[in-house]
Coordinates of C-alpha atoms in Angstrom, one line a residue:
Chain T
M1 CA -42.7 76.6 -96.6
I2 CA -40.0 78.1 -98.8
F3 CA -41.1 80.0 -102.0
V4 CA -39.2 79.4 -105.1
S5 CA -40.3 79.6 -108.7
S6 CA -42.7 76.9 -109.8
C7 CA -40.2 75.7 -112.4
A8 CA -37.5 75.2 -109.8
H9 CA -40.0 73.5 -107.6
T10 CA -40.9 71.0 -110.3
F11 CA -37.3 70.1 -110.9
A12 CA -36.6 69.9 -107.2
T13 CA -38.9 67.0 -106.8
M14 CA -37.9 65.2 -110.0
T15 CA -35.7 62.2 -110.0
A16 CA -32.6 62.0 -112.3
S17 CA -34.4 59.4 -114.4
Q18 CA -37.4 61.7 -114.8
M19 CA -35.2 64.6 -115.8
R20 CA -33.4 62.5 -118.4
R21 CA -36.7 61.2 -119.9
G22 CA -38.1 64.7 -120.0
L23 CA -35.0 66.0 -121.8
L24 CA -35.2 63.3 -124.4
A25 CA -38.9 64.0 -124.9
G26 CA -38.1 67.7 -125.5
E27 CA -40.3 68.8 -122.5
F28 CA -37.5 71.1 -121.2
S29 CA -33.8 71.8 -121.8
A30 CA -30.7 71.0 -119.7
N31 CA -30.2 74.8 -119.5
E32 CA -33.6 75.2 -117.9
I33 CA -32.9 72.5 -115.4
A34 CA -29.5 74.0 -114.5
R35 CA -30.8 77.5 -114.1
A36 CA -33.8 76.5 -112.1
M37 CA -31.7 74.4 -109.7
L38 CA -29.1 77.1 -109.3
A39 CA -31.8 79.6 -108.5
R40 CA -33.3 77.2 -106.0
I41 CA -30.0 76.7 -104.3
D42 CA -29.6 80.5 -104.0
V43 CA -32.9 80.6 -102.0
V44 CA -32.7 77.4 -100.0
N45 CA -29.0 76.9 -99.3
P46 CA -28.7 79.8 -96.8
R47 CA -31.1 77.9 -94.6
V48 CA -29.6 74.4 -95.1
G49 CA -25.9 75.1 -95.6
A50 CA -25.3 72.1 -97.9
F51 CA -23.2 73.8 -100.5
L52 CA -19.8 75.2 -99.8
E53 CA -19.2 76.4 -103.4
L54 CA -21.3 76.7 -106.5
T55 CA -19.9 75.9 -109.9
A56 CA -22.5 77.8 -111.9
D57 CA -20.3 78.4 -115.0
E58 CA -19.3 74.7 -115.2
A59 CA -23.0 73.8 -114.8
L60 CA -24.2 76.0 -117.6
R61 CA -21.4 74.9 -119.9
A62 CA -22.2 71.2 -119.3
A63 CA -25.9 71.9 -119.8
A64 CA -25.2 73.7 -123.1
R65 CA -23.2 70.7 -124.4
V66 CA -26.2 68.4 -123.6
D67 CA -28.7 70.8 -125.3
E68 CA -26.4 71.1 -128.3
L69 CA -26.3 67.3 -128.7
I70 CA -30.1 67.2 -128.5
A71 CA -30.5 70.1 -130.9
R72 CA -28.5 68.3 -133.6
G73 CA -30.3 65.0 -133.1
A74 CA -27.3 63.2 -131.5
Q75 CA -29.3 61.6 -128.7
A76 CA -27.2 58.5 -129.1
E77 CA -24.2 60.4 -127.9
L78 CA -25.9 61.5 -124.7
G79 CA -24.5 59.9 -121.6
P80 CA -26.7 58.2 -119.0
L81 CA -26.6 61.3 -116.7
A82 CA -27.1 63.8 -119.5
G83 CA -28.5 67.1 -118.1
V84 CA -28.8 65.7 -114.6
P85 CA -27.7 68.2 -111.9
V86 CA -25.2 66.6 -109.5
A87 CA -23.0 67.8 -106.6
F88 CA -19.9 66.4 -104.9
K89 CA -18.7 66.1 -101.4
D90 CA -15.9 68.6 -100.9
N91 CA -13.3 65.9 -100.4
L92 CA -13.6 64.9 -104.1
H93 CA -11.3 66.8 -106.4
M94 CA -12.8 68.6 -109.3
R95 CA -10.3 70.6 -111.4
G96 CA -10.6 74.4 -110.9
T97 CA -12.7 74.1 -107.8
R98 CA -11.7 74.6 -104.2
T99 CA -11.4 71.3 -102.4
S100 CA -11.3 72.3 -98.8
C101 CA -12.3 69.1 -97.0
A102 CA -14.2 71.6 -94.9
S103 CA -10.9 72.5 -93.2
R104 CA -9.3 75.9 -92.8
M105 CA -6.1 74.1 -93.7
L106 CA -7.2 74.0 -97.3
D107 CA -9.4 77.0 -97.5
A108 CA -7.5 78.4 -100.5
Y109 CA -6.6 75.1 -102.1
E110 CA -7.7 74.7 -105.8
S111 CA -7.8 71.2 -107.3
P112 CA -5.3 70.7 -110.1
F113 CA -7.1 67.6 -111.3
T114 CA -10.4 65.8 -111.2
A115 CA -11.2 62.6 -109.2
D116 CA -12.0 59.6 -111.3
C117 CA -15.5 59.2 -109.9
V118 CA -16.3 62.9 -110.6
A119 CA -14.8 62.6 -114.1
R120 CA -17.0 59.7 -114.8
M121 CA -20.1 61.6 -113.8
L122 CA -19.1 64.6 -116.0
E123 CA -18.3 62.3 -118.9
A124 CA -21.8 60.8 -118.5
G125 CA -23.2 64.3 -119.1
A126 CA -23.9 65.3 -115.5
V127 CA -24.3 69.0 -114.7
P128 CA -22.0 69.9 -111.7
L129 CA -23.8 72.3 -109.4
G130 CA -21.0 72.6 -106.8
K131 CA -19.2 71.2 -103.8
L132 CA -20.8 70.1 -100.5
N133 CA -20.1 70.4 -96.8
L134 CA -18.7 67.7 -94.6
D135 CA -17.1 67.1 -91.3
E136 CA -13.6 68.4 -91.4
F137 CA -11.6 65.8 -93.4
A138 CA -14.6 63.5 -93.0
F139 CA -13.9 63.1 -89.2
G140 CA -17.4 63.2 -87.7
S141 CA -20.9 62.0 -87.6
S142 CA -22.9 65.3 -87.6
T143 CA -21.1 67.7 -90.0
E144 CA -20.7 70.0 -86.9
S145 CA -17.0 69.8 -87.3
S146 CA -16.9 71.6 -90.6
A147 CA -14.8 74.8 -90.5
F148 CA -17.3 76.5 -92.8
G149 CA -20.5 76.3 -90.8
K150 CA -23.3 74.0 -90.0
T151 CA -25.3 72.0 -92.4
R152 CA -28.8 71.6 -91.2
N153 CA -31.2 68.6 -91.5
P154 CA -33.8 69.6 -94.0
W155 CA -36.4 67.7 -92.0
D156 CA -35.8 69.7 -88.9
L157 CA -33.4 72.6 -89.1
E158 CA -32.6 72.4 -85.4
R159 CA -31.1 69.0 -86.0
V160 CA -27.9 67.7 -87.5
P161 CA -28.0 66.0 -90.9
G162 CA -25.5 63.3 -89.8
G163 CA -22.0 63.0 -91.2
S164 CA -19.6 63.1 -92.5
S165 CA -21.4 63.4 -95.8
G166 CA -24.0 65.8 -94.3
G167 CA -23.9 68.3 -97.1
S168 CA -24.4 65.6 -99.7
V169 CA -27.5 64.1 -98.1
A170 CA -29.0 67.5 -97.1
A171 CA -28.7 68.7 -100.7
V172 CA -30.6 65.7 -101.9
A173 CA -33.2 65.7 -99.1
A174 CA -33.8 69.4 -99.7
G175 CA -34.3 69.0 -103.4
L176 CA -31.2 70.9 -104.3
A177 CA -29.9 68.1 -106.5
P178 CA -31.4 64.7 -107.4
V179 CA -28.1 62.9 -106.8
A180 CA -24.9 63.6 -105.1
L181 CA -21.7 61.8 -104.2
G182 CA -20.4 61.2 -100.7
S183 CA -17.7 59.0 -99.1
D184 CA -18.0 56.5 -96.4
A185 CA -15.2 55.1 -94.2
G186 CA -17.3 54.0 -91.3
G187 CA -20.8 55.1 -92.0
S188 CA -20.4 58.5 -93.5
I189 CA -22.9 58.0 -96.3
R190 CA -25.3 55.7 -94.6
Q191 CA -25.7 57.4 -91.2
P192 CA -26.6 60.8 -92.7
G193 CA -28.7 59.0 -95.3
A194 CA -30.8 57.6 -92.5
F195 CA -31.0 60.9 -90.6
C196 CA -32.2 62.7 -93.8
G197 CA -34.4 60.0 -95.3
V198 CA -32.6 59.4 -98.6
V199 CA -31.2 56.4 -100.5
A200 CA -27.5 56.3 -99.5
V201 CA -25.1 53.7 -100.9
K202 CA -21.7 52.6 -99.8
P203 CA -20.5 50.3 -102.5
S204 CA -18.2 47.4 -101.9
Y205 CA -14.6 48.5 -101.2
G206 CA -12.8 48.8 -104.5
T207 CA -15.9 49.1 -106.7
V208 CA -15.5 52.9 -107.2
P209 CA -12.0 54.2 -107.9
S210 CA -10.5 56.2 -105.1
H211 CA -8.2 58.3 -107.2
G212 CA -8.9 61.9 -106.4
V213 CA -10.6 61.3 -103.0
A214 CA -8.8 63.2 -100.2
A215 CA -8.1 60.1 -98.2
F216 CA -9.2 59.6 -94.6
V217 CA -8.6 55.9 -94.1
D218 CA -7.1 54.1 -97.0
G219 CA -8.6 50.7 -97.2
L220 CA -12.0 51.7 -95.7
D221 CA -13.0 54.8 -97.7
Q222 CA -15.5 54.3 -100.5
V223 CA -17.3 56.8 -102.7
G224 CA -21.0 56.2 -103.3
P225 CA -24.2 57.8 -104.6
I226 CA -27.0 59.5 -102.6
A227 CA -30.4 59.9 -104.3
R228 CA -34.1 59.9 -103.6
T229 CA -34.9 56.7 -105.5
V230 CA -33.1 53.4 -105.8
E231 CA -33.2 53.7 -109.6
D232 CA -31.3 56.9 -109.4
A233 CA -28.7 55.4 -107.1
A234 CA -28.3 52.4 -109.4
L235 CA -28.0 54.8 -112.4
V236 CA -25.1 56.6 -110.7
M237 CA -23.5 53.2 -109.7
N238 CA -23.6 52.3 -113.4
V239 CA -21.5 55.4 -114.1
I240 CA -19.0 55.5 -111.3
A241 CA -18.4 51.8 -110.6
D242 CA -15.9 49.6 -112.3
G243 CA -17.0 46.4 -114.0
P244 CA -19.7 45.4 -116.4
V245 CA -22.6 45.1 -113.9
D246 CA -25.9 46.8 -114.9
Y247 CA -27.3 47.9 -111.5
V248 CA -30.5 49.3 -113.0
E249 CA -31.3 46.2 -114.9
G250 CA -31.0 44.2 -111.6
L251 CA -33.8 46.2 -110.0
G252 CA -36.5 44.6 -112.1
R253 CA -36.5 41.3 -110.0
D254 CA -38.5 41.0 -106.8
V255 CA -37.3 39.4 -103.6
R256 CA -39.3 36.2 -103.8
G257 CA -37.0 33.4 -102.9
M258 CA -34.2 35.7 -101.7
R259 CA -32.5 34.6 -98.5
I260 CA -32.3 37.7 -96.3
G261 CA -30.5 37.6 -92.9
Y262 CA -31.2 39.5 -89.8
V263 CA -29.0 39.7 -86.7
P264 CA -31.0 39.3 -83.4
S265 CA -28.1 40.6 -81.3
F266 CA -28.2 43.9 -83.2
M267 CA -31.8 44.3 -82.3
E268 CA -31.0 43.9 -78.6
M269 CA -28.0 46.1 -78.6
R270 CA -27.8 48.8 -75.9
G271 CA -28.6 52.2 -77.2
L272 CA -30.9 51.1 -80.0
S273 CA -34.0 53.2 -79.7
S274 CA -37.4 51.5 -79.8
E275 CA -38.6 53.5 -82.8
V276 CA -35.6 52.4 -84.9
R277 CA -36.0 48.8 -83.8
V278 CA -39.7 48.8 -84.6
A279 CA -39.0 50.3 -88.1
V280 CA -36.4 47.6 -88.8
E281 CA -38.7 44.9 -87.6
D282 CA -41.4 46.2 -89.9
A283 CA -39.1 46.2 -92.9
I284 CA -38.2 42.6 -92.1
E285 CA -41.9 41.6 -92.0
Q286 CA -42.5 43.5 -95.3
L287 CA -39.8 41.5 -96.9
R288 CA -41.1 38.3 -95.5
A289 CA -44.6 39.2 -96.8
M290 CA -43.1 39.7 -100.3
G291 CA -41.8 36.2 -100.3
A292 CA -38.2 36.5 -99.1
Q293 CA -36.9 33.9 -96.8
L294 CA -35.8 35.5 -93.5
V295 CA -32.8 33.8 -91.8
E296 CA -31.2 34.5 -88.4
V297 CA -27.5 35.1 -88.8
D298 CA -24.8 35.8 -86.2
L299 CA -22.1 38.4 -86.4
P300 CA -20.4 37.8 -83.1
H301 CA -17.5 40.2 -83.6
A302 CA -19.3 43.1 -85.3
E303 CA -19.9 44.9 -82.1
D304 CA -16.1 45.0 -81.4
A305 CA -15.4 46.3 -84.9
M306 CA -15.6 49.9 -83.6
S307 CA -12.4 49.2 -81.6
A308 CA -10.6 48.0 -84.7
Y309 CA -11.9 51.0 -86.6
Y310 CA -10.6 53.5 -84.0
V311 CA -7.1 51.9 -84.4
L312 CA -7.1 51.7 -88.2
G313 CA -8.8 55.0 -88.7
P314 CA -6.6 57.3 -86.6
R315 CA -3.4 55.6 -87.7
A316 CA -4.3 56.3 -91.3
A317 CA -5.6 59.8 -90.5
F318 CA -2.3 60.6 -88.8
A319 CA -0.3 59.5 -91.9
N320 CA -2.7 61.0 -94.5
L321 CA -2.9 64.4 -92.7
A322 CA 0.9 64.5 -92.3
R323 CA 1.0 65.9 -95.9
F324 CA -0.9 69.0 -94.6
D325 CA 2.4 70.1 -93.1
A326 CA 2.3 73.7 -94.2
G327 CA 5.1 72.8 -96.6
R328 CA 3.2 71.0 -99.3
F329 CA -0.4 71.9 -98.2
G330 CA -1.9 74.1 -95.6
H331 CA -0.9 77.3 -93.9
R332 CA 2.3 78.3 -92.2
L333 CA 2.6 80.1 -89.0
A334 CA 3.9 83.5 -89.7
G335 CA 7.1 82.8 -87.9
A336 CA 7.7 79.6 -89.7
A337 CA 7.3 81.0 -93.2
R338 CA 10.4 81.6 -95.3
E339 CA 11.5 81.6 -98.9
G340 CA 11.7 78.3 -100.7
G341 CA 9.3 76.5 -98.4
L342 CA 9.9 74.5 -95.3
S343 CA 12.5 71.9 -94.8
R344 CA 12.3 68.8 -92.5
H345 CA 14.4 70.8 -90.2
D346 CA 11.8 73.6 -90.0
L347 CA 9.1 71.1 -89.3
D348 CA 11.1 69.5 -86.5
Q349 CA 11.6 72.8 -84.7
P350 CA 10.0 73.2 -81.3
G351 CA 7.0 75.5 -81.6
F352 CA 6.3 74.7 -85.2
C353 CA 2.7 73.7 -85.5
R354 CA -0.2 73.3 -87.8
P355 CA -2.7 75.8 -86.5
D356 CA -5.7 75.3 -88.6
F357 CA -7.1 71.8 -87.6
G358 CA -10.3 71.8 -85.7
P359 CA -10.8 69.9 -82.5
E360 CA -12.0 66.6 -83.9
A361 CA -9.2 66.5 -86.5
K362 CA -6.7 67.2 -83.7
R363 CA -8.2 64.5 -81.5
R364 CA -7.9 61.9 -84.3
I365 CA -4.4 63.0 -85.2
L366 CA -3.3 62.7 -81.6
L367 CA -4.9 59.4 -81.2
G368 CA -3.2 58.3 -84.4
A369 CA 0.1 59.6 -83.1
Y370 CA -0.3 57.6 -79.9
L371 CA -1.2 54.5 -81.8
L372 CA 1.3 54.8 -84.6
H373 CA 4.5 55.6 -82.9
S374 CA 4.6 53.5 -79.8
E375 CA 5.2 49.8 -79.2
E376 CA 1.8 49.7 -77.6
G377 CA 0.5 51.0 -80.9
E378 CA 1.9 48.0 -82.7
A379 CA 0.1 45.7 -80.2
Y380 CA -3.1 47.6 -80.8
Y381 CA -2.6 47.3 -84.5
R382 CA -2.0 43.6 -84.4
A383 CA -5.2 43.2 -82.4
A384 CA -7.2 45.4 -84.8
C385 CA -6.0 43.3 -87.7
A386 CA -6.9 40.1 -86.0
L387 CA -10.3 41.4 -85.2
R388 CA -10.8 42.7 -88.7
A389 CA -10.1 39.2 -90.0
L390 CA -12.7 37.8 -87.6
V391 CA -15.3 40.4 -88.6
K392 CA -14.8 39.5 -92.3
Q393 CA -15.0 35.8 -91.5
D394 CA -18.3 36.4 -89.7
Y395 CA -19.8 38.1 -92.7
D396 CA -18.4 35.5 -95.1
R397 CA -20.0 32.7 -93.1
A398 CA -23.3 34.6 -92.9
F399 CA -23.3 35.2 -96.7
E400 CA -22.9 31.5 -97.3
R401 CA -26.5 31.3 -96.0
V402 CA -28.0 34.6 -97.1
D403 CA -28.0 37.0 -100.1
A404 CA -28.2 40.1 -98.0
I405 CA -28.6 41.2 -94.4
V406 CA -31.1 43.7 -92.9
A407 CA -30.0 45.8 -89.9
P408 CA -30.4 49.2 -88.3
V409 CA -28.3 52.0 -89.7
T410 CA -28.2 54.2 -86.6
P411 CA -29.2 53.6 -83.0
R412 CA -31.6 56.6 -83.2
T413 CA -32.9 59.3 -85.4
A414 CA -31.2 62.7 -86.0
F415 CA -30.2 64.5 -82.8
K416 CA -30.1 68.3 -82.1
F417 CA -27.1 70.4 -82.6
G418 CA -24.9 70.2 -79.5
E419 CA -26.9 67.4 -78.1
V420 CA -24.1 64.9 -78.4
S421 CA -20.9 66.5 -77.2
D422 CA -19.0 63.5 -75.9
P423 CA -16.7 62.3 -78.7
H424 CA -17.1 58.6 -77.7
E425 CA -20.9 58.9 -77.7
M426 CA -20.7 60.6 -81.1
H427 CA -18.6 57.8 -82.5
L428 CA -21.3 55.3 -81.4
S429 CA -23.5 56.8 -84.1
D430 CA -21.6 54.4 -86.4
M431 CA -22.0 51.3 -84.2
F432 CA -24.0 49.5 -86.9
T433 CA -22.2 50.7 -89.9
V434 CA -18.5 50.4 -89.1
S435 CA -18.2 46.6 -89.3
V436 CA -19.3 46.7 -93.0
N437 CA -16.3 48.9 -93.8
V438 CA -14.0 46.8 -91.8
A439 CA -15.1 43.7 -93.8
G440 CA -15.2 45.5 -97.2
N441 CA -18.8 44.7 -97.9
A442 CA -21.4 46.7 -99.6
A443 CA -24.2 48.4 -97.6
M444 CA -26.8 51.1 -98.0
S445 CA -29.4 53.1 -96.0
M446 CA -32.9 52.8 -97.3
P447 CA -35.6 55.1 -95.9
V448 CA -38.6 53.3 -94.4
G449 CA -40.7 56.2 -93.3
L450 CA -40.8 58.2 -90.1
G451 CA -40.1 57.2 -86.5
R452 CA -43.2 56.7 -84.4
D453 CA -41.8 58.8 -81.6
S454 CA -39.7 61.5 -83.2
G455 CA -41.5 61.9 -86.5
L456 CA -38.0 61.9 -88.2
P457 CA -36.7 59.7 -91.0
V458 CA -35.6 56.2 -90.2
G459 CA -33.4 54.1 -92.5
V460 CA -32.7 50.4 -92.5
Q461 CA -29.3 49.1 -93.5
L462 CA -29.1 46.6 -96.3
I463 CA -25.8 44.8 -96.4
A464 CA -24.5 42.7 -99.3
P465 CA -21.4 40.5 -99.9
A466 CA -18.5 42.3 -101.4
M467 CA -19.0 42.8 -105.2
R468 CA -22.6 41.7 -104.9
D469 CA -23.9 45.3 -104.5
G470 CA -26.8 44.4 -106.8
N471 CA -28.3 42.2 -104.1
M472 CA -28.9 45.1 -101.7
L473 CA -30.2 47.3 -104.5
R474 CA -32.7 44.6 -105.4
V475 CA -33.9 44.4 -101.8
A476 CA -34.0 48.2 -101.6
A477 CA -36.2 48.4 -104.7
A478 CA -38.6 46.0 -103.0
L479 CA -38.8 48.1 -99.9
E480 CA -39.2 51.2 -102.0
A481 CA -42.3 49.6 -103.6
V482 CA -43.8 49.4 -100.0
Y483 CA -42.6 52.6 -98.4
G484 CA -42.4 54.8 -101.5
P485 CA -39.6 56.8 -102.8
A486 CA -37.8 59.3 -100.5
P487 CA -39.6 62.6 -100.6
V488 CA -38.1 66.1 -100.6
A489 CA -38.2 67.2 -96.9
P490 CA -41.6 68.8 -96.3
V491 CA -40.1 72.2 -95.3
F492 CA -38.7 72.5 -98.8
A493 CA -41.2 70.5 -100.8
Chain O
M1 CA 11.7 68.1 -79.3
A2 CA 9.8 65.3 -77.6
Q3 CA 10.3 61.8 -79.0
W4 CA 8.0 58.9 -78.7
Y5 CA 10.2 57.1 -76.3
D6 CA 10.0 60.0 -73.9
L7 CA 6.4 59.0 -73.1
P8 CA 6.5 56.9 -70.0
A9 CA 4.0 54.4 -71.2
F10 CA 6.3 53.4 -74.1
E11 CA 9.0 52.1 -71.7
K12 CA 6.8 49.1 -70.9
G13 CA 6.9 48.1 -74.6
G14 CA 4.7 45.9 -76.7
H15 CA 1.6 45.4 -74.6
V16 CA -1.8 46.9 -74.7
D17 CA -2.5 48.2 -71.2
Q18 CA -6.1 49.2 -70.4
R19 CA -4.9 51.2 -67.5
M20 CA -2.7 53.4 -69.7
S21 CA -5.5 55.7 -70.6
H22 CA -6.1 56.7 -67.0
R23 CA -2.5 57.8 -66.8
L24 CA -2.5 60.0 -69.9
S25 CA -1.4 63.2 -68.4
E26 CA -1.6 66.7 -69.8
Q27 CA 2.2 66.5 -70.2
D28 CA 1.8 63.4 -72.3
V29 CA -0.8 65.1 -74.5
S30 CA 1.4 68.1 -74.9
R31 CA 4.3 65.9 -76.0
L32 CA 2.0 64.0 -78.4
A33 CA 0.9 67.4 -79.9
E34 CA 4.4 68.6 -80.2
C35 CA 5.5 65.4 -82.0
A36 CA 2.4 65.6 -84.3
G37 CA 3.0 69.2 -85.1
I38 CA -0.4 70.2 -83.8
A39 CA -1.2 73.4 -82.0
L40 CA -3.0 72.9 -78.7
D41 CA -4.0 75.7 -76.5
P42 CA -2.8 75.0 -72.9
E43 CA -6.3 75.5 -71.7
D44 CA -7.4 72.6 -74.0
L45 CA -4.9 70.1 -72.5
P46 CA -7.0 68.8 -69.6
G47 CA -10.0 68.2 -71.9
M48 CA -8.0 66.6 -74.6
A49 CA -6.2 64.4 -72.1
A50 CA -9.6 63.2 -70.8
E51 CA -11.1 62.7 -74.3
L52 CA -8.1 60.8 -75.6
G53 CA -8.1 58.7 -72.4
A54 CA -11.8 57.9 -73.0
L55 CA -11.1 57.0 -76.7
I56 CA -8.3 54.7 -75.7
D57 CA -10.6 53.2 -73.0
G58 CA -13.0 52.5 -75.9
L59 CA -10.3 50.3 -77.5
S60 CA -10.4 47.9 -74.6
P61 CA -12.4 45.2 -76.4
L62 CA -9.2 44.6 -78.4
A63 CA -7.7 43.1 -75.3
A64 CA -9.7 39.9 -76.1
Y65 CA -7.8 39.6 -79.4
M66 CA -4.3 39.9 -77.9
P67 CA -2.4 36.7 -77.2
D68 CA -0.2 38.2 -74.5
F69 CA -2.3 40.9 -72.9
P70 CA -0.8 41.5 -69.6
C71 CA -3.2 43.3 -67.3
E72 CA -6.1 42.2 -65.0
G73 CA -8.8 43.4 -67.4
E74 CA -7.5 41.0 -70.1
R75 CA -7.7 38.0 -67.8
D76 CA -11.2 38.9 -66.9
L77 CA -12.2 39.0 -70.5
R78 CA -10.6 35.6 -71.2
E79 CA -12.5 34.1 -68.3

């Protein structure tokens, strides 16, 4: 049990919605919330490693603006996230902060602008606590590839939080922030969400603007909210998503009459642990009991989507990381530095290299190099595009019959540090999530209690048609009514 | 400086070959790294060659989506 002041403890377990209501009722001030959360982070973060940087000055300034509006009776001017502490994955730009992408390549890089999604949160009155750890450039499923240290799973500090948005989910699970933003190109919000037992949403591709996100895979990356309740996740969606949809309002409807699909072949897939399968089956039965109509659907190409992902992803990674060429961004080798920056000629010299990428980043860049610059690579790309079209077609056909699909998020619960060292095995952590990105649909991880064998959090994946994100949030709210909201991890509660 | 066409596999041109990964040598990886501007410790080359080979092996399901896939593995998949 970690001791922190009782005030900080109270705010740690509060939801964003509760904080906002308390502020409006005059029960506490935004300044009190901000100071208490920053104090809690000081105590808890050294054990969890969620935050890479604190933005205390910005937080206190934002809190002061909220308190000033309340003091002069201008409640109508308060944004929907007024006074709510938030934190951002460190691949999201926020002006004046370091945006390192957890890479030594960018350890001294300061953002000159703010990402659209971050700006929308700040304009809504959110109080920015800081930037959160991730796998280097979001390449990974455990946050072990961060250049700046481990993030630990708040439920078991010997285990990984998942990745790549490991810092974001760990912060929320440890009660260091009620909501955070992450990004997901193949499962990077949902997989850690399942490992740490929080509500973790990957919106439909294109729902949240990508301007200001350090790109990993253009066309697959999507920013989304992480929270401990579905209402909080929906509240953030209202702020960061384009379009007129009110995601909170949609939560009020139950699932009676909804057609919800499940994929029998997923449940038989090699590698799926029995405790995860049992948890997903239980969620299916709960939905049936609540009046949803459960329908078998088939996604015959979903299993192969991983292959398409590992063509599209590394190709994009190679191209996107080419800008970290030590000329525009990143460090130079001492021998390569000269006045006026580096020319193309410099970069082409034998022996010039970019020394600061970690092993997983190097692996993906090299795979991208292999795939991008050879005739074989073009053949792989054509096959990946053909497969992508088929995966999307599978989902489109399924969604003609159902409103949402229930599936596993991960094949197993959180693993121990170092337990999964084979890169291919690590990539299989995303076996149930990747096809959603490839098809551009919406999906989320919803906590449904603890695994019967491991005692660790288990999530179920709820998948919705593109631009019908409200469907999955509605199902999630129904499950939350059964399983309860996600708690702060017991070690830190 | 190494060029892409220096890599032996590229001479075949245009086909996904499942067997390719097994032939990814340390020298191939070294050339890839040089072309990509990536620093690799020589001691890391064997491991990286094996890992990249395994990752390329993992792409083999794509063979089923290629109209002119040339190797034995592809014919098996079609059957």
